[in-house]
PDB file of C-alpha atoms in Angstrom:
ATOM      1  CA  MET P 177      -0.001   0.000   0.000  1.00 43.00           C
ATOM      2  CA  ARG P 178       2.938   2.346   0.627  1.00 45.00           C
ATOM      3  CA  ALA P 179       3.966   1.851  -2.995  1.00 45.00           C
ATOM      4  CA  LEU P 180       0.502   2.958  -4.114  1.00 43.00           C
ATOM      5  CA  LEU P 181       0.726   6.236  -2.191  1.00 40.00           C
ATOM      6  CA  LEU P 182       4.237   6.941  -3.458  1.00 41.00           C
ATOM      7  CA  TRP P 183       3.004   6.293  -6.975  1.00 40.00           C
ATOM      8  CA  LEU P 184       0.098   8.700  -6.496  1.00 44.00           C
ATOM      9  CA  VAL P 185       2.442  11.393  -5.243  1.00 41.00           C
ATOM     10  CA  ALA P 186       5.119  10.834  -7.881  1.00 43.00           C
ATOM     11  CA  VAL P 187       2.916  10.797 -10.983  1.00 41.00           C
ATOM     12  CA  PRO P 188      -0.047  13.067 -10.327  1.00 41.00           C
ATOM     13  CA  ALA P 189      -0.239  14.268 -13.913  1.00 41.00           C
ATOM     14  CA  MET P 190      -0.695  10.837 -15.500  1.00 45.00           C
ATOM     15  CA  ALA P 191      -4.253   9.837 -16.350  1.00 53.00           C
ATOM     16  CA  GLN P 192      -4.640   6.576 -14.472  1.00 83.00           C
ATOM     17  CA  THR P 193      -7.454   4.477 -13.086  1.00 85.00           C
ATOM     18  CA  MET P 194      -7.486   3.641  -9.391  1.00 83.00           C
ATOM     19  CA  ALA P 195      -8.933   0.176  -8.832  1.00 84.00           C
ATOM     20  CA  TRP P 196     -11.387  -0.351  -5.991  1.00 85.00           C
ATOM     21  CA  SER P 197      -9.269  -3.130  -4.479  1.00 83.00           C
ATOM     22  CA  GLU P 198      -6.233  -0.859  -4.202  1.00 86.00           C
ATOM     23  CA  PHE P 199      -8.277   2.007  -2.816  1.00 86.00           C
ATOM     24  CA  VAL P 200     -10.055   0.046  -0.069  1.00 86.00           C
ATOM     25  CA  ALA P 201      -6.877  -1.752   1.012  1.00 86.00           C
ATOM     26  CA  THR P 202      -4.993   1.535   1.361  1.00 86.00           C
ATOM     27  CA  ALA P 203      -7.906   3.329   3.035  1.00 87.00           C
ATOM     28  CA  VAL P 204      -8.342   0.632   5.677  1.00 88.00           C
ATOM     29  CA  GLU P 205      -4.617   0.318   6.325  1.00 87.00           C
ATOM     30  CA  ARG P 206      -4.180   4.074   6.734  1.00 87.00           C
ATOM     31  CA  ALA P 207      -7.351   4.755   8.732  1.00 89.00           C
ATOM     32  CA  GLN P 208      -6.557   6.357  12.072  1.00 88.00           C
ATOM     33  CA  GLU P 209      -9.307   4.429  13.883  1.00 92.00           C
ATOM     34  CA  VAL P 210      -7.963   1.137  12.518  1.00 92.00           C
ATOM     35  CA  ARG P 211      -4.430   1.924  13.684  1.00 91.00           C
ATOM     36  CA  VAL P 212      -5.692   2.760  17.157  1.00 93.00           C
ATOM     37  CA  ALA P 213      -7.623  -0.522  17.268  1.00 94.00           C
ATOM     38  CA  GLU P 214      -4.522  -2.421  16.073  1.00 93.00           C
ATOM     39  CA  ALA P 215      -2.506  -0.811  18.877  1.00 94.00           C
ATOM     40  CA  LYS P 216      -5.163  -1.948  21.366  1.00 94.00           C
ATOM     41  CA  VAL P 217      -4.871  -5.508  20.037  1.00 95.00           C
ATOM     42  CA  ALA P 218      -1.072  -5.402  20.366  1.00 95.00           C
ATOM     43  CA  GLU P 219      -1.446  -4.133  23.926  1.00 94.00           C
ATOM     44  CA  ALA P 220      -3.908  -6.921  24.797  1.00 94.00           C
ATOM     45  CA  ARG P 221      -1.533  -9.532  23.357  1.00 94.00           C
ATOM     46  CA  ALA P 222       1.331  -8.146  25.434  1.00 94.00           C
ATOM     47  CA  LYS P 223      -0.794  -8.343  28.584  1.00 92.00           C
ATOM     48  CA  ARG P 224      -1.733 -11.945  27.804  1.00 92.00           C
ATOM     49  CA  MET P 225       1.937 -12.800  27.379  1.00 92.00           C
ATOM     50  CA  ALA P 226       2.634 -11.158  30.734  1.00 90.00           C
ATOM     51  CA  ALA P 227      -0.132 -13.241  32.318  1.00 89.00           C
ATOM     52  CA  PHE P 228       1.330 -16.413  30.809  1.00 87.00           C
ATOM     53  CA  ALA P 229       4.644 -15.642  32.506  1.00 85.00           C
ATOM     54  CA  ALA P 230       3.144 -17.024  35.749  1.00 84.00           C
ATOM     55  CA  PHE P 231       3.161 -20.507  34.143  1.00 84.00           C
ATOM     56  CA  GLU P 232       6.694 -20.363  32.787  1.00 85.00           C
ATOM     57  CA  PRO P 233       9.535 -22.231  34.548  1.00 87.00           C
ATOM     58  CA  ARG P 234      11.188 -20.385  37.415  1.00 88.00           C
ATOM     59  CA  VAL P 235      14.555 -21.276  38.924  1.00 90.00           C
ATOM     60  CA  ASN P 236      15.739 -20.128  42.363  1.00 90.00           C
ATOM     61  CA  LEU P 237      19.361 -20.553  43.421  1.00 89.00           C
ATOM     62  CA  SER P 238      20.743 -19.808  46.874  1.00 86.00           C
ATOM     63  CA  SER P 239      24.013 -20.416  48.665  1.00 83.00           C
ATOM     64  CA  GLU P 240      25.128 -19.481  52.171  1.00 83.00           C
ATOM     65  CA  GLY P 241      28.010 -20.515  54.401  1.00 80.00           C
ATOM     66  CA  LYS P 242      30.659 -19.479  56.884  1.00 79.00           C
ATOM     67  CA  ASP P 243      34.413 -20.049  57.063  1.00 76.00           C
ATOM     68  CA  TYR P 244      36.417 -19.449  60.239  1.00 75.00           C
ATOM     69  CA  GLY P 245      40.093 -19.495  59.574  1.00 70.00           C
ATOM     70  CA  ASN P 246      40.692 -22.474  57.368  1.00 72.00           C
ATOM     71  CA  ASP P 247      37.762 -24.434  58.785  1.00 73.00           C
ATOM     72  CA  LEU P 248      34.334 -24.643  57.086  1.00 72.00           C
ATOM     73  CA  GLN P 249      31.718 -23.946  59.706  1.00 76.00           C
ATOM     74  CA  TYR P 250      28.769 -24.688  57.420  1.00 78.00           C
ATOM     75  CA  ARG P 251      27.597 -24.369  53.813  1.00 81.00           C
ATOM     76  CA  LEU P 252      24.125 -24.808  52.370  1.00 84.00           C
ATOM     77  CA  ASP P 253      23.515 -24.771  48.599  1.00 86.00           C
ATOM     78  CA  ARG P 254      19.983 -24.964  47.235  1.00 88.00           C
ATOM     79  CA  ALA P 255      18.391 -25.036  43.802  1.00 90.00           C
ATOM     80  CA  GLU P 256      14.672 -25.167  43.049  1.00 88.00           C
ATOM     81  CA  ALA P 257      12.731 -25.135  39.783  1.00 89.00           C
ATOM     82  CA  ARG P 258       8.966 -24.583  39.468  1.00 88.00           C
ATOM     83  CA  VAL P 259       6.731 -25.067  36.453  1.00 88.00           C
ATOM     84  CA  GLY P 260       3.220 -23.673  36.660  1.00 83.00           C
ATOM     85  CA  LEU P 261       0.399 -26.033  35.671  1.00 82.00           C
ATOM     86  CA  PRO P 262      -3.213 -25.075  34.935  1.00 81.00           C
ATOM     87  CA  GLY P 263      -4.941 -23.883  38.074  1.00 78.00           C
ATOM     88  CA  GLY P 264      -2.773 -23.301  41.130  1.00 79.00           C
ATOM     89  CA  ILE P 265      -0.585 -26.409  40.901  1.00 83.00           C
ATOM     90  CA  ASP P 266       3.195 -26.159  40.552  1.00 85.00           C
ATOM     91  CA  LEU P 267       5.488 -28.977  39.501  1.00 85.00           C
ATOM     92  CA  VAL P 268       8.509 -28.579  41.765  1.00 89.00           C
ATOM     93  CA  GLY P 269      11.977 -30.054  41.576  1.00 86.00           C
ATOM     94  CA  GLY P 270      14.944 -29.203  43.731  1.00 85.00           C
ATOM     95  CA  ALA P 271      18.374 -30.116  44.995  1.00 85.00           C
ATOM     96  CA  ALA P 272      20.165 -29.273  48.227  1.00 85.00           C
ATOM     97  CA  GLN P 273      23.536 -29.950  49.802  1.00 82.00           C
ATOM     98  CA  GLY P 274      24.367 -28.985  53.374  1.00 80.00           C
ATOM     99  CA  THR P 275      27.718 -29.740  55.001  1.00 78.00           C
ATOM    100  CA  GLY P 276      29.838 -28.454  57.834  1.00 74.00           C
ATOM    101  CA  ALA P 277      30.484 -29.133  61.500  1.00 71.00           C
ATOM    102  CA  PHE P 278      28.064 -26.485  62.733  1.00 73.00           C
ATOM    103  CA  ILE P 279      25.227 -26.812  60.238  1.00 74.00           C
ATOM    104  CA  ASN P 280      21.667 -27.003  61.538  1.00 72.00           C
ATOM    105  CA  PRO P 281      20.723 -30.697  61.757  1.00 73.00           C
ATOM    106  CA  GLU P 282      17.461 -29.918  59.963  1.00 70.00           C
ATOM    107  CA  ARG P 283      19.434 -28.658  56.964  1.00 72.00           C
ATOM    108  CA  LYS P 284      22.152 -31.281  56.933  1.00 75.00           C
ATOM    109  CA  THR P 285      22.196 -33.598  53.925  1.00 74.00           C
ATOM    110  CA  PRO P 286      24.259 -36.570  52.829  1.00 77.00           C
ATOM    111  CA  THR P 287      27.600 -35.740  51.290  1.00 74.00           C
ATOM    112  CA  GLU P 288      26.228 -36.245  47.768  1.00 75.00           C
ATOM    113  CA  GLY P 289      23.236 -33.988  48.523  1.00 78.00           C
ATOM    114  CA  LEU P 290      19.493 -34.480  48.026  1.00 81.00           C
ATOM    115  CA  VAL P 291      17.368 -34.300  44.893  1.00 85.00           C
ATOM    116  CA  ASN P 292      13.567 -34.187  45.048  1.00 83.00           C
ATOM    117  CA  LEU P 293      10.534 -33.917  42.798  1.00 84.00           C
ATOM    118  CA  GLY P 294       6.968 -33.183  43.774  1.00 84.00           C
ATOM    119  CA  ILE P 295       4.030 -30.824  43.556  1.00 81.00           C
ATOM    120  CA  SER P 296       3.042 -27.671  45.345  1.00 81.00           C
ATOM    121  CA  ALA P 297      -0.635 -26.774  45.327  1.00 78.00           C
ATOM    122  CA  PRO P 298      -3.311 -24.997  47.329  1.00 78.00           C
ATOM    123  CA  LEU P 299      -6.291 -27.030  48.427  1.00 76.00           C
ATOM    124  CA  GLY P 300      -9.837 -25.801  47.973  1.00 70.00           C
ATOM    125  CA  GLY P 301     -11.129 -23.543  45.224  1.00 67.00           C
ATOM    126  CA  ALA P 302      -7.742 -22.013  44.491  1.00 70.00           C
ATOM    127  CA  LEU P 303      -6.595 -25.419  43.238  1.00 69.00           C
ATOM    128  CA  ILE P 304      -8.506 -24.718  39.993  1.00 73.00           C
ATOM    129  CA  PHE P 305      -9.527 -21.054  40.178  1.00 76.00           C
ATOM    130  CA  SER P 306      -6.218 -19.473  41.084  1.00 80.00           C
ATOM    131  CA  ASP P 307      -5.326 -15.820  40.596  1.00 81.00           C
ATOM    132  CA  ARG P 308      -2.882 -16.606  37.809  1.00 84.00           C
ATOM    133  CA  GLN P 309      -5.481 -18.742  36.059  1.00 84.00           C
ATOM    134  CA  TYR P 310      -7.900 -15.825  36.266  1.00 86.00           C
ATOM    135  CA  GLU P 311      -5.304 -13.382  34.914  1.00 88.00           C
ATOM    136  CA  TRP P 312      -4.643 -15.680  31.968  1.00 87.00           C
ATOM    137  CA  GLY P 313      -8.340 -16.205  31.248  1.00 89.00           C
ATOM    138  CA  ALA P 314      -9.224 -12.527  31.674  1.00 90.00           C
ATOM    139  CA  SER P 315      -6.354 -11.397  29.419  1.00 92.00           C
ATOM    140  CA  THR P 316      -7.466 -13.914  26.785  1.00 92.00           C
ATOM    141  CA  ARG P 317     -11.031 -12.573  26.900  1.00 92.00           C
ATOM    142  CA  ASN P 318      -9.718  -8.998  26.715  1.00 93.00           C
ATOM    143  CA  LEU P 319      -7.714  -9.934  23.628  1.00 94.00           C
ATOM    144  CA  GLU P 320     -10.842 -11.379  22.029  1.00 92.00           C
ATOM    145  CA  ILE P 321     -12.699  -8.150  22.788  1.00 93.00           C
ATOM    146  CA  ALA P 322      -9.880  -6.050  21.291  1.00 94.00           C
ATOM    147  CA  GLU P 323      -9.834  -8.217  18.148  1.00 92.00           C
ATOM    148  CA  ALA P 324     -13.617  -7.911  17.816  1.00 92.00           C
ATOM    149  CA  LYS P 325     -13.330  -4.122  18.136  1.00 93.00           C
ATOM    150  CA  LEU P 326     -10.659  -4.139  15.437  1.00 93.00           C
ATOM    151  CA  ASP P 327     -12.936  -6.212  13.210  1.00 91.00           C
ATOM    152  CA  ARG P 328     -15.793  -3.766  13.780  1.00 91.00           C
ATOM    153  CA  THR P 329     -13.538  -0.786  13.084  1.00 92.00           C
ATOM    154  CA  GLU P 330     -12.252  -2.327   9.848  1.00 90.00           C
ATOM    155  CA  ARG P 331     -15.807  -3.014   8.706  1.00 89.00           C
ATOM    156  CA  LYS P 332     -16.776   0.584   9.364  1.00 91.00           C
ATOM    157  CA  ALA P 333     -13.715   1.739   7.443  1.00 91.00           C
ATOM    158  CA  ILE P 334     -14.701  -0.475   4.512  1.00 90.00           C
ATOM    159  CA  LEU P 335     -18.266   0.866   4.516  1.00 89.00           C
ATOM    160  CA  ASN P 336     -16.938   4.418   4.597  1.00 91.00           C
ATOM    161  CA  ALA P 337     -14.600   3.589   1.717  1.00 90.00           C
ATOM    162  CA  VAL P 338     -17.537   2.192  -0.266  1.00 90.00           C
ATOM    163  CA  LYS P 339     -19.491   5.396   0.307  1.00 91.00           C
ATOM    164  CA  VAL P 340     -16.616   7.675  -0.712  1.00 91.00           C
ATOM    165  CA  TYR P 341     -15.487   5.614  -3.712  1.00 90.00           C
ATOM    166  CA  THR P 342     -18.967   5.093  -5.193  1.00 90.00           C
ATOM    167  CA  PHE P 343     -19.719   8.812  -4.837  1.00 91.00           C
ATOM    168  CA  TRP P 344     -16.444   9.530  -6.625  1.00 90.00           C
ATOM    169  CA  GLN P 345     -17.512   7.104  -9.357  1.00 90.00           C
ATOM    170  CA  ALA P 346     -20.949   8.697  -9.743  1.00 90.00           C
ATOM    171  CA  GLN P 347     -19.589  12.226  -9.648  1.00 91.00           C
ATOM    172  CA  SER P 348     -16.952  11.392 -12.251  1.00 89.00           C
ATOM    173  CA  GLU P 349     -19.682  10.153 -14.585  1.00 90.00           C
ATOM    174  CA  VAL P 350     -21.815  13.237 -13.936  1.00 92.00           C
ATOM    175  CA  GLN P 351     -18.827  15.531 -14.453  1.00 91.00           C
ATOM    176  CA  GLY P 352     -18.020  13.827 -17.715  1.00 91.00           C
ATOM    177  CA  ALA P 353     -21.619  14.210 -18.900  1.00 92.00           C
ATOM    178  CA  VAL P 354     -21.892  17.920 -18.049  1.00 93.00           C
ATOM    179  CA  ASP P 355     -18.475  18.618 -19.578  1.00 93.00           C
ATOM    180  CA  GLU P 356     -19.608  16.900 -22.758  1.00 94.00           C
ATOM    181  CA  ALA P 357     -22.882  18.842 -22.704  1.00 93.00           C
ATOM    182  CA  LEU P 358     -20.918  22.090 -22.271  1.00 94.00           C
ATOM    183  CA  ALA P 359     -18.708  21.190 -25.218  1.00 94.00           C
ATOM    184  CA  VAL P 360     -21.776  20.459 -27.351  1.00 94.00           C
ATOM    185  CA  ALA P 361     -23.418  23.729 -26.299  1.00 93.00           C
ATOM    186  CA  ALA P 362     -20.227  25.671 -27.084  1.00 94.00           C
ATOM    187  CA  GLU P 363     -19.984  24.086 -30.531  1.00 94.00           C
ATOM    188  CA  ARG P 364     -23.680  24.766 -31.183  1.00 92.00           C
ATOM    189  CA  LEU P 365     -23.227  28.418 -30.181  1.00 91.00           C
ATOM    190  CA  ARG P 366     -20.268  28.720 -32.539  1.00 92.00           C
ATOM    191  CA  LEU P 367     -22.230  27.248 -35.456  1.00 92.00           C
ATOM    192  CA  VAL P 368     -25.304  29.405 -34.763  1.00 91.00           C
ATOM    193  CA  ARG P 369     -23.170  32.554 -34.644  1.00 90.00           C
ATOM    194  CA  GLU P 370     -21.506  31.589 -37.922  1.00 90.00           C
ATOM    195  CA  ALA P 371     -24.908  30.986 -39.477  1.00 90.00           C
ATOM    196  CA  PHE P 372     -26.107  34.354 -38.145  1.00 87.00           C
ATOM    197  CA  ARG P 373     -23.202  36.093 -39.880  1.00 88.00           C
ATOM    198  CA  LEU P 374     -24.232  34.374 -43.103  1.00 87.00           C
ATOM    199  CA  GLY P 375     -27.821  35.463 -42.607  1.00 83.00           C
ATOM    200  CA  GLU P 376     -29.181  31.949 -42.104  1.00 84.00           C
ATOM    201  CA  ARG P 377     -30.128  32.359 -38.407  1.00 83.00           C
ATOM    202  CA  SER P 378     -31.930  35.101 -36.512  1.00 86.00           C
ATOM    203  CA  GLU P 379     -30.770  37.015 -33.472  1.00 85.00           C
ATOM    204  CA  MET P 380     -33.268  35.023 -31.377  1.00 89.00           C
ATOM    205  CA  ASP P 381     -31.572  31.767 -32.385  1.00 86.00           C
ATOM    206  CA  THR P 382     -28.212  33.207 -31.375  1.00 89.00           C
ATOM    207  CA  LEU P 383     -29.574  34.366 -28.014  1.00 90.00           C
ATOM    208  CA  GLU P 384     -31.176  30.968 -27.338  1.00 92.00           C
ATOM    209  CA  ALA P 385     -27.915  29.140 -28.131  1.00 90.00           C
ATOM    210  CA  TYR P 386     -25.992  31.550 -25.907  1.00 91.00           C
ATOM    211  CA  LEU P 387     -28.378  31.067 -22.964  1.00 93.00           C
ATOM    212  CA  SER P 388     -28.148  27.293 -23.395  1.00 92.00           C
ATOM    213  CA  TRP P 389     -24.349  27.534 -23.290  1.00 92.00           C
ATOM    214  CA  VAL P 390     -24.534  29.671 -20.122  1.00 93.00           C
ATOM    215  CA  ASP P 391     -26.768  27.068 -18.454  1.00 94.00           C
ATOM    216  CA  ARG P 392     -24.394  24.250 -19.395  1.00 92.00           C
ATOM    217  CA  ARG P 393     -21.427  26.259 -18.114  1.00 94.00           C
ATOM    218  CA  ALA P 394     -23.191  26.858 -14.782  1.00 94.00           C
ATOM    219  CA  ASP P 395     -23.972  23.134 -14.491  1.00 93.00           C
ATOM    220  CA  ALA P 396     -20.364  22.259 -15.222  1.00 93.00           C
ATOM    221  CA  ALA P 397     -19.095  24.709 -12.580  1.00 93.00           C
ATOM    222  CA  LYS P 398     -21.564  23.363 -10.016  1.00 94.00           C
ATOM    223  CA  GLN P 399     -20.599  19.764 -10.693  1.00 92.00           C
ATOM    224  CA  ALA P 400     -16.912  20.704 -10.616  1.00 91.00           C
ATOM    225  CA  ASN P 401     -17.376  21.782  -6.997  1.00 94.00           C
ATOM    226  CA  PHE P 402     -19.009  18.450  -6.172  1.00 92.00           C
ATOM    227  CA  THR P 403     -16.199  16.614  -7.953  1.00 89.00           C
ATOM    228  CA  ALA P 404     -13.574  18.557  -6.023  1.00 88.00           C
ATOM    229  CA  GLY P 405     -15.308  17.596  -2.782  1.00 89.00           C
ATOM    230  CA  ALA P 406     -15.447  13.927  -3.806  1.00 89.00           C
ATOM    231  CA  ILE P 407     -11.743  13.938  -4.688  1.00 87.00           C
ATOM    232  CA  ALA P 408     -10.914  15.642  -1.387  1.00 87.00           C
ATOM    233  CA  ASP P 409     -12.742  12.871   0.500  1.00 88.00           C
ATOM    234  CA  VAL P 410     -10.828  10.224  -1.463  1.00 88.00           C
ATOM    235  CA  GLU P 411      -7.502  11.942  -0.755  1.00 86.00           C
ATOM    236  CA  GLN P 412      -8.345  12.167   2.950  1.00 86.00           C
ATOM    237  CA  LEU P 413      -9.047   8.425   3.161  1.00 86.00           C
ATOM    238  CA  LEU P 414      -5.862   7.571   1.266  1.00 86.00           C
ATOM    239  CA  ARG P 415      -3.799   9.827   3.507  1.00 84.00           C
ATOM    240  CA  GLY P 416      -5.410   8.570   6.715  1.00 77.00           C
ATOM    241  CA  ALA P 417      -3.178   8.909   9.761  1.00 69.00           C
ATOM    242  CA  ASP P 418      -0.082   9.637   7.660  1.00 71.00           C
ATOM    243  CA  THR P 419       1.224  13.049   6.729  1.00 62.00           C
ATOM    244  CA  THR P 420       2.192  12.016   3.204  1.00 68.00           C
ATOM    245  CA  GLY P 421       0.404  14.177   0.663  1.00 68.00           C
ATOM    246  CA  VAL P 422      -1.806  12.569  -1.989  1.00 74.00           C
ATOM    247  CA  ASP P 423      -2.574  14.207  -5.337  1.00 72.00           C
ATOM    248  CA  LEU P 424      -5.285  12.631  -7.470  1.00 74.00           C
ATOM    249  CA  THR P 425      -4.945  15.013 -10.398  1.00 73.00           C
ATOM    250  CA  GLY P 426      -5.695  13.052 -13.561  1.00 74.00           C
ATOM    251  CA  MET P 427      -6.883  10.003 -11.605  1.00 79.00           C
ATOM    252  CA  ARG P 428     -10.243   8.380 -12.217  1.00 83.00           C
ATOM    253  CA  PRO P 429     -12.088   5.589 -10.422  1.00 86.00           C
ATOM    254  CA  GLN P 430     -12.785   2.356 -12.187  1.00 81.00           C
ATOM    255  CA  SER P 431     -15.979   2.271 -14.237  1.00 79.00           C
ATOM    256  CA  LEU P 432     -16.927  -1.195 -12.995  1.00 76.00           C
ATOM    257  CA  PRO P 433     -19.273  -1.502 -10.003  1.00 74.00           C
ATOM    258  CA  VAL P 434     -17.684  -1.966  -6.578  1.00 73.00           C
ATOM    259  CA  VAL P 435     -17.483  -5.656  -5.670  1.00 68.00           C
ATOM    260  CA  LEU P 436     -16.800  -6.429  -2.023  1.00 66.00           C
ATOM    261  CA  GLY P 437     -15.719  -9.997  -2.767  1.00 58.00           C
ATOM    262  CA  THR P 438     -14.360 -11.884   0.253  1.00 50.00           C
ATOM    263  CA  SER P 439     -14.193  -8.819   2.470  1.00 53.00           C
ATOM    264  CA  ARG P 440     -14.691  -8.646   6.204  1.00 57.00           C
ATOM    265  CA  LEU P 441     -18.274  -7.591   5.577  1.00 56.00           C
ATOM    266  CA  GLU P 442     -19.150 -11.133   4.470  1.00 58.00           C
ATOM    267  CA  ALA P 443     -17.750 -12.829   7.576  1.00 59.00           C
ATOM    268  CA  SER P 444     -20.234 -14.918   9.528  1.00 66.00           C
ATOM    269  CA  SER P 445     -19.220 -13.554  12.937  1.00 74.00           C
ATOM    270  CA  ILE P 446     -20.771 -10.420  14.405  1.00 82.00           C
ATOM    271  CA  PRO P 447     -18.166  -8.267  16.221  1.00 84.00           C
ATOM    272  CA  GLU P 448     -20.644  -6.805  18.710  1.00 83.00           C
ATOM    273  CA  LEU P 449     -21.887 -10.285  19.644  1.00 86.00           C
ATOM    274  CA  ASP P 450     -18.326 -11.587  19.990  1.00 86.00           C
ATOM    275  CA  MET P 451     -17.486  -8.678  22.299  1.00 88.00           C
ATOM    276  CA  VAL P 452     -20.510  -9.352  24.520  1.00 87.00           C
ATOM    277  CA  ASN P 453     -19.790 -13.095  24.728  1.00 88.00           C
ATOM    278  CA  SER P 454     -16.118 -12.545  25.622  1.00 89.00           C
ATOM    279  CA  ALA P 455     -17.013  -9.949  28.257  1.00 88.00           C
ATOM    280  CA  LEU P 456     -19.605 -12.317  29.742  1.00 90.00           C
ATOM    281  CA  ARG P 457     -17.096 -15.172  29.950  1.00 88.00           C
ATOM    282  CA  ARG P 458     -14.569 -12.853  31.601  1.00 87.00           C
ATOM    283  CA  GLU P 459     -17.067 -11.717  34.247  1.00 87.00           C
ATOM    284  CA  ARG P 460     -18.148 -15.290  34.950  1.00 86.00           C
ATOM    285  CA  LEU P 461     -14.525 -16.249  35.484  1.00 83.00           C
ATOM    286  CA  ALA P 462     -14.041 -13.285  37.810  1.00 85.00           C
ATOM    287  CA  THR P 463     -17.114 -14.267  39.834  1.00 84.00           C
ATOM    288  CA  THR P 464     -16.030 -17.906  40.136  1.00 80.00           C
ATOM    289  CA  THR P 465     -12.511 -16.902  41.172  1.00 78.00           C
ATOM    290  CA  ALA P 466     -13.869 -14.487  43.768  1.00 77.00           C
ATOM    291  CA  TRP P 467     -16.065 -17.206  45.300  1.00 73.00           C
ATOM    292  CA  ALA P 468     -13.099 -19.600  45.358  1.00 72.00           C
ATOM    293  CA  GLN P 469     -11.165 -17.128  47.506  1.00 69.00           C
ATOM    294  CA  TRP P 470     -13.724 -17.570  50.312  1.00 70.00           C
ATOM    295  CA  LEU P 471     -13.062 -21.291  50.633  1.00 68.00           C
ATOM    296  CA  PRO P 472     -10.370 -22.589  53.025  1.00 65.00           C
ATOM    297  CA  ALA P 473      -7.131 -22.926  51.117  1.00 63.00           C
ATOM    298  CA  PRO P 474      -4.365 -24.749  52.995  1.00 66.00           C
ATOM    299  CA  TYR P 475      -1.190 -25.016  50.972  1.00 64.00           C
ATOM    300  CA  VAL P 476       0.436 -28.399  50.369  1.00 67.00           C
ATOM    301  CA  ASP P 477       4.045 -28.883  49.341  1.00 68.00           C
ATOM    302  CA  TYR P 478       4.581 -32.592  48.807  1.00 64.00           C
ATOM    303  CA  ARG P 479       7.745 -34.070  47.366  1.00 68.00           C
ATOM    304  CA  MET P 480       6.811 -37.461  46.028  1.00 61.00           C
ATOM    305  CA  LEU P 481      10.306 -38.578  44.979  1.00 57.00           C
ATOM    306  CA  GLN P 482      13.567 -37.935  46.749  1.00 58.00           C
ATOM    307  CA  TRP P 483      17.068 -39.187  46.084  1.00 61.00           C
ATOM    308  CA  GLY P 484      20.144 -38.871  48.189  1.00 54.00           C
TER     309      GLY P 484
END
């Protein structure tokens, strides 16, 4: 689409035909409302990625110890990895090694250390309806709402493009007709005046031809204003949110009727209905999560396997 605009700017004097497909694609891409909606979708996707971070693996490393002179008093090295599962469950794996003459007996491990694997999960409603699960679900619903708004905005932009382009088409045809009528009236006036000089026409015939030419000239001037307005609307849509100038001098719309083809207007989904359904699912999830917070939620950290 950028190439189309550069072409329009670079060759304004060439008589060219702008196809409907090129016009609508550029108009939708450049529309300020569409760009705002696209930014909202990008923001919603970023928030969903941030919500998914709660399920990504996390690794914690710690090491502490004390040396007195050349003697090791104690040293405790720990490593733990957590992987978030759906709901509030974490798959946990860890390793620890504690040595030294003065280490806490509760922290002391065999010389080769300990390795364990287990789960960490809250009991009760938070087992399924955890905060992170809600954040992920809510961000997904918000993304669906943003995408539906973008779809609705693009459809409105297409409808506006149809209105502007078809008016440009109609006005171009009208302008061509009145210009042709003016040319015919001017030629008729010339012939009548020539005949009057030869004595073949009366002064009344000359006056009637002149008044007809004046009427045609007034019609052409009136339609020229309408044409200028139609072209200005087309240029505004093609420019959109950009500051690049667009000159349509010598450009004409296609003579064929506008065919929407496989546009967004023919999609089976209804953006407004999609927005309502996504918002309803988000609120239901929020309500269920809120109720789950009222239930007792003891936390269990159980290591099923342990080596060492």
